[in-house]
Amino acid sequence: MKISELLKNLKPSPEKMDLILVLGMSKSMLGNLQELKNYASNVVVVDANEQVWKKPVEQMQVSNVVFHSDVVSTSNAPQTFFTYNQVSYDGLINYALLDGSPKNLVQVSDFSVIPVTLTELVEKFSTVDSGKSVGLVIDIGSEGEALLSGLHETMFNRLGWCLLAPGSFSSLDYSHIGLTLQSFSEELLNAKKWFLFESKVKPELSQPTDDSGREIELAFLRDENQLLESQSREDLEKIKNLTEALARVSEAEEVYRAECLKLKSQVVELESLLEDAREDLARSRVVEEVAPISTHSEDLQEHLHKLNAQIDLLKELLFGRSESLG
């Protein structure tokens, strides 16, 4: 696919875009400016090589296509601009420090520049403040890739599409800023590739399997959450029942302790009465009577038996209460 055919895939809306920014100029793009002018109210070509590209752009004599000489970067801090014996390599990159640079590439000069940012260019040349009103053509190699990766959210909200000629093809995924790759073309003479991105994901590009996977995961999480809530309610009910049972045991323990104290007191009292009865019986035997056992003595014996029986019963009760208390 030729780049002219790629541009036709842009399918402009009934209303033209407000602005198309062409960052970096090349012979192939110069021949396609006529096509771009039909897509926007204003087309601004931005390139540092004014002496090379300004005159050819102006010779097109198209009212809505203008040339602007400047260096574009991610910040407007002062930087060094390098020129080479091949104009297409001119820019902010010092290729002498990079491995794999063309062997016949020679640096001609370098000088300090103050770049402008993409946001500043849009604010300067655009008149519309909302909607997808800006298109980008980026042809400044690795610098352009960095510019695209660091695109500010306010700028992206206005970006309808981007046509990129990257310096490498290793990182063409810009989904993290919402750009979706639509198609690409290759120039026959120099094998230069152009990639078309759009900031709006098309429905046919969505992946149902991913969506269903997320739905399954969400369903699993919902079920797991319901199970945890059910277990939590059961645990709270168990804690409540155990607390109430502990309170009942504590009350019963207090009752048993009171009963034990009462039984102990009764045992002591009966043992005292038994001792008194034994003393009375001993005194009665000392009485000088011929009868083997006096009526009084028999009454005392019967009283002793009753006291012993009561003491044994109380001890059994006391032993049972003590065992229940542990």
PDB file of N, CA, C and O in Angstrom, residues 12-67:
ATOM      1  N   PRO A  12     -12.428  10.988   6.517  1.00  0.00           N
ATOM      2  CA  PRO A  12     -12.769  12.166   7.318  1.00  0.00           C
ATOM      3  C   PRO A  12     -14.259  12.260   7.584  1.00  0.00           C
ATOM      4  O   PRO A  12     -15.083  11.810   6.808  1.00  0.00           O
ATOM      5  N   SER A  13     -14.591  12.852   8.719  1.00  0.00           N
ATOM      6  CA  SER A  13     -15.996  13.076   9.068  1.00  0.00           C
ATOM      7  C   SER A  13     -16.555  14.171   8.161  1.00  0.00           C
ATOM      8  O   SER A  13     -15.802  14.865   7.465  1.00  0.00           O
ATOM      9  N   PRO A  14     -17.895  14.323   8.116  1.00  0.00           N
ATOM     10  CA  PRO A  14     -18.484  15.376   7.269  1.00  0.00           C
ATOM     11  C   PRO A  14     -17.858  16.746   7.508  1.00  0.00           C
ATOM     12  O   PRO A  14     -17.704  17.539   6.583  1.00  0.00           O
ATOM     13  N   GLU A  15     -17.471  17.000   8.766  1.00  0.00           N
ATOM     14  CA  GLU A  15     -16.795  18.261   9.084  1.00  0.00           C
ATOM     15  C   GLU A  15     -15.288  18.031   9.125  1.00  0.00           C
ATOM     16  O   GLU A  15     -14.826  17.051   9.697  1.00  0.00           O
ATOM     17  N   LYS A  16     -14.517  18.936   8.545  1.00  0.00           N
ATOM     18  CA  LYS A  16     -13.066  18.801   8.537  1.00  0.00           C
ATOM     19  C   LYS A  16     -12.497  18.935   9.950  1.00  0.00           C
ATOM     20  O   LYS A  16     -13.091  19.563  10.814  1.00  0.00           O
ATOM     21  N   MET A  17     -11.326  18.327  10.140  1.00  0.00           N
ATOM     22  CA  MET A  17     -10.611  18.529  11.400  1.00  0.00           C
ATOM     23  C   MET A  17     -10.148  19.974  11.454  1.00  0.00           C
ATOM     24  O   MET A  17      -9.984  20.630  10.420  1.00  0.00           O
ATOM     25  N   ASP A  18      -9.909  20.450  12.644  1.00  0.00           N
ATOM     26  CA  ASP A  18      -9.467  21.831  12.775  1.00  0.00           C
ATOM     27  C   ASP A  18      -8.004  21.988  12.358  1.00  0.00           C
ATOM     28  O   ASP A  18      -7.633  22.968  11.719  1.00  0.00           O
ATOM     29  N   LEU A  19      -7.180  20.973  12.700  1.00  0.00           N
ATOM     30  CA  LEU A  19      -5.739  21.137  12.480  1.00  0.00           C
ATOM     31  C   LEU A  19      -5.073  19.791  12.222  1.00  0.00           C
ATOM     32  O   LEU A  19      -5.377  18.799  12.876  1.00  0.00           O
ATOM     33  N   ILE A  20      -4.163  19.769  11.223  1.00  0.00           N
ATOM     34  CA  ILE A  20      -3.242  18.651  11.040  1.00  0.00           C
ATOM     35  C   ILE A  20      -1.831  19.197  11.178  1.00  0.00           C
ATOM     36  O   ILE A  20      -1.441  20.124  10.467  1.00  0.00           O
ATOM     37  N   LEU A  21      -1.076  18.624  12.135  1.00  0.00           N
ATOM     38  CA  LEU A  21       0.313  19.024  12.346  1.00  0.00           C
ATOM     39  C   LEU A  21       1.228  17.988  11.700  1.00  0.00           C
ATOM     40  O   LEU A  21       1.144  16.803  12.005  1.00  0.00           O
ATOM     41  N   VAL A  22       2.096  18.458  10.791  1.00  0.00           N
ATOM     42  CA  VAL A  22       3.085  17.592  10.158  1.00  0.00           C
ATOM     43  C   VAL A  22       4.429  17.901  10.808  1.00  0.00           C
ATOM     44  O   VAL A  22       5.020  18.953  10.556  1.00  0.00           O
ATOM     45  N   LEU A  23       4.899  17.001  11.666  1.00  0.00           N
ATOM     46  CA  LEU A  23       6.146  17.224  12.403  1.00  0.00           C
ATOM     47  C   LEU A  23       7.285  16.513  11.683  1.00  0.00           C
ATOM     48  O   LEU A  23       7.392  15.292  11.732  1.00  0.00           O
ATOM     49  N   GLY A  24       8.120  17.278  11.015  1.00  0.00           N
ATOM     50  CA  GLY A  24       9.201  16.714  10.222  1.00  0.00           C
ATOM     51  C   GLY A  24       8.747  16.528   8.785  1.00  0.00           C
ATOM     52  O   GLY A  24       7.644  16.057   8.525  1.00  0.00           O
ATOM     53  N   MET A  25       9.602  16.914   7.847  1.00  0.00           N
ATOM     54  CA  MET A  25       9.207  16.882   6.436  1.00  0.00           C
ATOM     55  C   MET A  25      10.110  15.936   5.655  1.00  0.00           C
ATOM     56  O   MET A  25      11.290  15.771   5.971  1.00  0.00           O
ATOM     57  N   SER A  26       9.536  15.298   4.630  1.00  0.00           N
ATOM     58  CA  SER A  26      10.290  14.406   3.745  1.00  0.00           C
ATOM     59  C   SER A  26       9.692  14.530   2.347  1.00  0.00           C
ATOM     60  O   SER A  26       8.597  15.060   2.165  1.00  0.00           O
ATOM     61  N   LYS A  27      10.405  14.017   1.352  1.00  0.00           N
ATOM     62  CA  LYS A  27       9.942  14.134  -0.035  1.00  0.00           C
ATOM     63  C   LYS A  27       8.619  13.406  -0.238  1.00  0.00           C
ATOM     64  O   LYS A  27       7.726  13.901  -0.934  1.00  0.00           O
ATOM     65  N   SER A  28       8.481  12.244   0.375  1.00  0.00           N
ATOM     66  CA  SER A  28       7.253  11.484   0.182  1.00  0.00           C
ATOM     67  C   SER A  28       6.049  12.215   0.786  1.00  0.00           C
ATOM     68  O   SER A  28       4.967  12.240   0.189  1.00  0.00           O
ATOM     69  N   MET A  29       6.233  12.838   1.945  1.00  0.00           N
ATOM     70  CA  MET A  29       5.118  13.553   2.564  1.00  0.00           C
ATOM     71  C   MET A  29       4.821  14.847   1.812  1.00  0.00           C
ATOM     72  O   MET A  29       3.663  15.268   1.717  1.00  0.00           O
ATOM     73  N   LEU A  30       5.854  15.479   1.253  1.00  0.00           N
ATOM     74  CA  LEU A  30       5.636  16.696   0.472  1.00  0.00           C
ATOM     75  C   LEU A  30       4.683  16.423  -0.690  1.00  0.00           C
ATOM     76  O   LEU A  30       3.805  17.237  -0.990  1.00  0.00           O
ATOM     77  N   GLY A  31       4.837  15.255  -1.295  1.00  0.00           N
ATOM     78  CA  GLY A  31       3.974  14.919  -2.416  1.00  0.00           C
ATOM     79  C   GLY A  31       2.555  14.575  -2.005  1.00  0.00           C
ATOM     80  O   GLY A  31       1.666  14.475  -2.859  1.00  0.00           O
ATOM     81  N   ASN A  32       2.316  14.393  -0.687  1.00  0.00           N
ATOM     82  CA  ASN A  32       0.979  14.020  -0.213  1.00  0.00           C
ATOM     83  C   ASN A  32       0.271  15.133   0.554  1.00  0.00           C
ATOM     84  O   ASN A  32      -0.816  14.910   1.088  1.00  0.00           O
ATOM     85  N   LEU A  33       0.885  16.317   0.590  1.00  0.00           N
ATOM     86  CA  LEU A  33       0.233  17.432   1.290  1.00  0.00           C
ATOM     87  C   LEU A  33      -1.075  17.820   0.611  1.00  0.00           C
ATOM     88  O   LEU A  33      -2.015  18.289   1.263  1.00  0.00           O
ATOM     89  N   GLN A  34      -1.128  17.627  -0.694  1.00  0.00           N
ATOM     90  CA  GLN A  34      -2.359  17.938  -1.428  1.00  0.00           C
ATOM     91  C   GLN A  34      -3.524  17.080  -0.906  1.00  0.00           C
ATOM     92  O   GLN A  34      -4.662  17.538  -0.847  1.00  0.00           O
ATOM     93  N   GLU A  35      -3.191  15.852  -0.540  1.00  0.00           N
ATOM     94  CA  GLU A  35      -4.229  14.952   0.006  1.00  0.00           C
ATOM     95  C   GLU A  35      -4.618  15.393   1.424  1.00  0.00           C
ATOM     96  O   GLU A  35      -5.798  15.440   1.775  1.00  0.00           O
ATOM     97  N   LEU A  36      -3.623  15.752   2.223  1.00  0.00           N
ATOM     98  CA  LEU A  36      -3.889  16.142   3.617  1.00  0.00           C
ATOM     99  C   LEU A  36      -4.744  17.394   3.729  1.00  0.00           C
ATOM    100  O   LEU A  36      -5.539  17.543   4.658  1.00  0.00           O
ATOM    101  N   LYS A  37      -4.568  18.305   2.776  1.00  0.00           N
ATOM    102  CA  LYS A  37      -5.282  19.582   2.871  1.00  0.00           C
ATOM    103  C   LYS A  37      -6.798  19.396   2.801  1.00  0.00           C
ATOM    104  O   LYS A  37      -7.565  20.278   3.209  1.00  0.00           O
ATOM    105  N   ASN A  38      -7.234  18.236   2.298  1.00  0.00           N
ATOM    106  CA  ASN A  38      -8.670  17.979   2.197  1.00  0.00           C
ATOM    107  C   ASN A  38      -9.276  17.473   3.506  1.00  0.00           C
ATOM    108  O   ASN A  38     -10.486  17.353   3.628  1.00  0.00           O
ATOM    109  N   TYR A  39      -8.413  17.201   4.480  1.00  0.00           N
ATOM    110  CA  TYR A  39      -8.889  16.608   5.727  1.00  0.00           C
ATOM    111  C   TYR A  39      -9.032  17.625   6.855  1.00  0.00           C
ATOM    112  O   TYR A  39      -9.628  17.308   7.888  1.00  0.00           O
ATOM    113  N   ALA A  40      -8.452  18.806   6.710  1.00  0.00           N
ATOM    114  CA  ALA A  40      -8.466  19.764   7.823  1.00  0.00           C
ATOM    115  C   ALA A  40      -8.563  21.193   7.326  1.00  0.00           C
ATOM    116  O   ALA A  40      -8.220  21.503   6.190  1.00  0.00           O
ATOM    117  N   SER A  41      -9.035  22.062   8.209  1.00  0.00           N
ATOM    118  CA  SER A  41      -9.101  23.489   7.875  1.00  0.00           C
ATOM    119  C   SER A  41      -7.713  24.084   7.781  1.00  0.00           C
ATOM    120  O   SER A  41      -7.471  25.001   6.984  1.00  0.00           O
ATOM    121  N   ASN A  42      -6.789  23.575   8.621  1.00  0.00           N
ATOM    122  CA  ASN A  42      -5.420  24.090   8.619  1.00  0.00           C
ATOM    123  C   ASN A  42      -4.434  22.933   8.666  1.00  0.00           C
ATOM    124  O   ASN A  42      -4.590  21.997   9.466  1.00  0.00           O
ATOM    125  N   VAL A  43      -3.399  23.002   7.804  1.00  0.00           N
ATOM    126  CA  VAL A  43      -2.306  22.036   7.819  1.00  0.00           C
ATOM    127  C   VAL A  43      -1.025  22.828   8.066  1.00  0.00           C
ATOM    128  O   VAL A  43      -0.684  23.718   7.285  1.00  0.00           O
ATOM    129  N   VAL A  44      -0.329  22.497   9.167  1.00  0.00           N
ATOM    130  CA  VAL A  44       0.899  23.214   9.531  1.00  0.00           C
ATOM    131  C   VAL A  44       2.066  22.241   9.484  1.00  0.00           C
ATOM    132  O   VAL A  44       2.077  21.221  10.191  1.00  0.00           O
ATOM    133  N   VAL A  45       3.047  22.552   8.626  1.00  0.00           N
ATOM    134  CA  VAL A  45       4.262  21.751   8.514  1.00  0.00           C
ATOM    135  C   VAL A  45       5.322  22.370   9.425  1.00  0.00           C
ATOM    136  O   VAL A  45       5.669  23.540   9.273  1.00  0.00           O
ATOM    137  N   VAL A  46       5.819  21.583  10.392  1.00  0.00           N
ATOM    138  CA  VAL A  46       6.810  22.080  11.359  1.00  0.00           C
ATOM    139  C   VAL A  46       8.122  21.334  11.140  1.00  0.00           C
ATOM    140  O   VAL A  46       8.179  20.105  11.282  1.00  0.00           O
ATOM    141  N   ASP A  47       9.184  22.079  10.787  1.00  0.00           N
ATOM    142  CA  ASP A  47      10.485  21.453  10.565  1.00  0.00           C
ATOM    143  C   ASP A  47      11.579  22.473  10.857  1.00  0.00           C
ATOM    144  O   ASP A  47      11.397  23.681  10.624  1.00  0.00           O
ATOM    145  N   ALA A  48      12.714  21.991  11.390  1.00  0.00           N
ATOM    146  CA  ALA A  48      13.815  22.898  11.721  1.00  0.00           C
ATOM    147  C   ALA A  48      14.576  23.361  10.482  1.00  0.00           C
ATOM    148  O   ALA A  48      15.188  24.437  10.478  1.00  0.00           O
ATOM    149  N   ASN A  49      14.528  22.576   9.390  1.00  0.00           N
ATOM    150  CA  ASN A  49      15.273  22.916   8.174  1.00  0.00           C
ATOM    151  C   ASN A  49      14.460  23.849   7.283  1.00  0.00           C
ATOM    152  O   ASN A  49      13.904  23.456   6.253  1.00  0.00           O
ATOM    153  N   GLU A  50      14.398  25.085   7.695  1.00  0.00           N
ATOM    154  CA  GLU A  50      13.603  26.069   6.955  1.00  0.00           C
ATOM    155  C   GLU A  50      14.127  26.251   5.535  1.00  0.00           C
ATOM    156  O   GLU A  50      13.353  26.353   4.576  1.00  0.00           O
ATOM    157  N   GLN A  51      15.444  26.298   5.361  1.00  0.00           N
ATOM    158  CA  GLN A  51      16.029  26.537   4.050  1.00  0.00           C
ATOM    159  C   GLN A  51      15.773  25.396   3.073  1.00  0.00           C
ATOM    160  O   GLN A  51      15.855  25.567   1.842  1.00  0.00           O
ATOM    161  N   VAL A  52      15.446  24.216   3.611  1.00  0.00           N
ATOM    162  CA  VAL A  52      15.206  23.050   2.746  1.00  0.00           C
ATOM    163  C   VAL A  52      13.736  22.933   2.368  1.00  0.00           C
ATOM    164  O   VAL A  52      13.399  22.664   1.210  1.00  0.00           O
ATOM    165  N   TRP A  53      12.803  23.175   3.334  1.00  0.00           N
ATOM    166  CA  TRP A  53      11.408  22.815   3.114  1.00  0.00           C
ATOM    167  C   TRP A  53      10.425  23.983   2.996  1.00  0.00           C
ATOM    168  O   TRP A  53       9.315  23.804   2.494  1.00  0.00           O
ATOM    169  N   LYS A  54      10.797  25.146   3.459  1.00  0.00           N
ATOM    170  CA  LYS A  54       9.834  26.254   3.428  1.00  0.00           C
ATOM    171  C   LYS A  54       9.394  26.583   1.997  1.00  0.00           C
ATOM    172  O   LYS A  54       8.190  26.705   1.723  1.00  0.00           O
ATOM    173  N   LYS A  55      10.355  26.748   1.083  1.00  0.00           N
ATOM    174  CA  LYS A  55      10.017  27.154  -0.286  1.00  0.00           C
ATOM    175  C   LYS A  55       9.160  26.106  -1.016  1.00  0.00           C
ATOM    176  O   LYS A  55       8.136  26.464  -1.627  1.00  0.00           O
ATOM    177  N   PRO A  56       9.515  24.796  -0.939  1.00  0.00           N
ATOM    178  CA  PRO A  56       8.667  23.801  -1.617  1.00  0.00           C
ATOM    179  C   PRO A  56       7.229  23.779  -1.088  1.00  0.00           C
ATOM    180  O   PRO A  56       6.283  23.615  -1.870  1.00  0.00           O
ATOM    181  N   VAL A  57       7.066  23.982   0.208  1.00  0.00           N
ATOM    182  CA  VAL A  57       5.710  23.992   0.773  1.00  0.00           C
ATOM    183  C   VAL A  57       4.925  25.200   0.278  1.00  0.00           C
ATOM    184  O   VAL A  57       3.751  25.086  -0.120  1.00  0.00           O
ATOM    185  N   GLU A  58       5.583  26.361   0.284  1.00  0.00           N
ATOM    186  CA  GLU A  58       4.893  27.587  -0.158  1.00  0.00           C
ATOM    187  C   GLU A  58       4.590  27.562  -1.653  1.00  0.00           C
ATOM    188  O   GLU A  58       3.614  28.177  -2.106  1.00  0.00           O
ATOM    189  N   GLN A  59       5.410  26.860  -2.431  1.00  0.00           N
ATOM    190  CA  GLN A  59       5.183  26.786  -3.882  1.00  0.00           C
ATOM    191  C   GLN A  59       3.931  25.997  -4.234  1.00  0.00           C
ATOM    192  O   GLN A  59       3.434  26.073  -5.360  1.00  0.00           O
ATOM    193  N   MET A  60       3.404  25.252  -3.273  1.00  0.00           N
ATOM    194  CA  MET A  60       2.152  24.531  -3.524  1.00  0.00           C
ATOM    195  C   MET A  60       0.992  25.508  -3.696  1.00  0.00           C
ATOM    196  O   MET A  60      -0.011  25.190  -4.320  1.00  0.00           O
ATOM    197  N   GLN A  61       1.160  26.708  -3.106  1.00  0.00           N
ATOM    198  CA  GLN A  61       0.153  27.775  -3.194  1.00  0.00           C
ATOM    199  C   GLN A  61      -1.240  27.270  -2.748  1.00  0.00           C
ATOM    200  O   GLN A  61      -2.243  27.449  -3.428  1.00  0.00           O
ATOM    201  N   VAL A  62      -1.223  26.620  -1.586  1.00  0.00           N
ATOM    202  CA  VAL A  62      -2.470  26.152  -0.972  1.00  0.00           C
ATOM    203  C   VAL A  62      -2.698  26.999   0.273  1.00  0.00           C
ATOM    204  O   VAL A  62      -1.841  27.069   1.162  1.00  0.00           O
ATOM    205  N   SER A  63      -3.843  27.650   0.341  1.00  0.00           N
ATOM    206  CA  SER A  63      -4.085  28.628   1.403  1.00  0.00           C
ATOM    207  C   SER A  63      -4.094  28.018   2.804  1.00  0.00           C
ATOM    208  O   SER A  63      -3.701  28.677   3.771  1.00  0.00           O
ATOM    209  N   ASN A  64      -4.527  26.776   2.934  1.00  0.00           N
ATOM    210  CA  ASN A  64      -4.629  26.216   4.290  1.00  0.00           C
ATOM    211  C   ASN A  64      -3.423  25.348   4.667  1.00  0.00           C
ATOM    212  O   ASN A  64      -3.469  24.599   5.638  1.00  0.00           O
ATOM    213  N   VAL A  65      -2.310  25.425   3.877  1.00  0.00           N
ATOM    214  CA  VAL A  65      -1.080  24.701   4.208  1.00  0.00           C
ATOM    215  C   VAL A  65       0.033  25.727   4.412  1.00  0.00           C
ATOM    216  O   VAL A  65       0.362  26.485   3.495  1.00  0.00           O
ATOM    217  N   VAL A  66       0.631  25.754   5.611  1.00  0.00           N
ATOM    218  CA  VAL A  66       1.685  26.736   5.915  1.00  0.00           C
ATOM    219  C   VAL A  66       2.890  26.021   6.506  1.00  0.00           C
ATOM    220  O   VAL A  66       2.780  24.917   7.044  1.00  0.00           O
ATOM    221  N   PHE A  67       4.053  26.669   6.416  1.00  0.00           N
ATOM    222  CA  PHE A  67       5.285  26.132   6.967  1.00  0.00           C
ATOM    223  C   PHE A  67       5.662  26.903   8.227  1.00  0.00           C
ATOM    224  O   PHE A  67       5.520  28.131   8.285  1.00  0.00           O
TER     225      PHE A  67
END
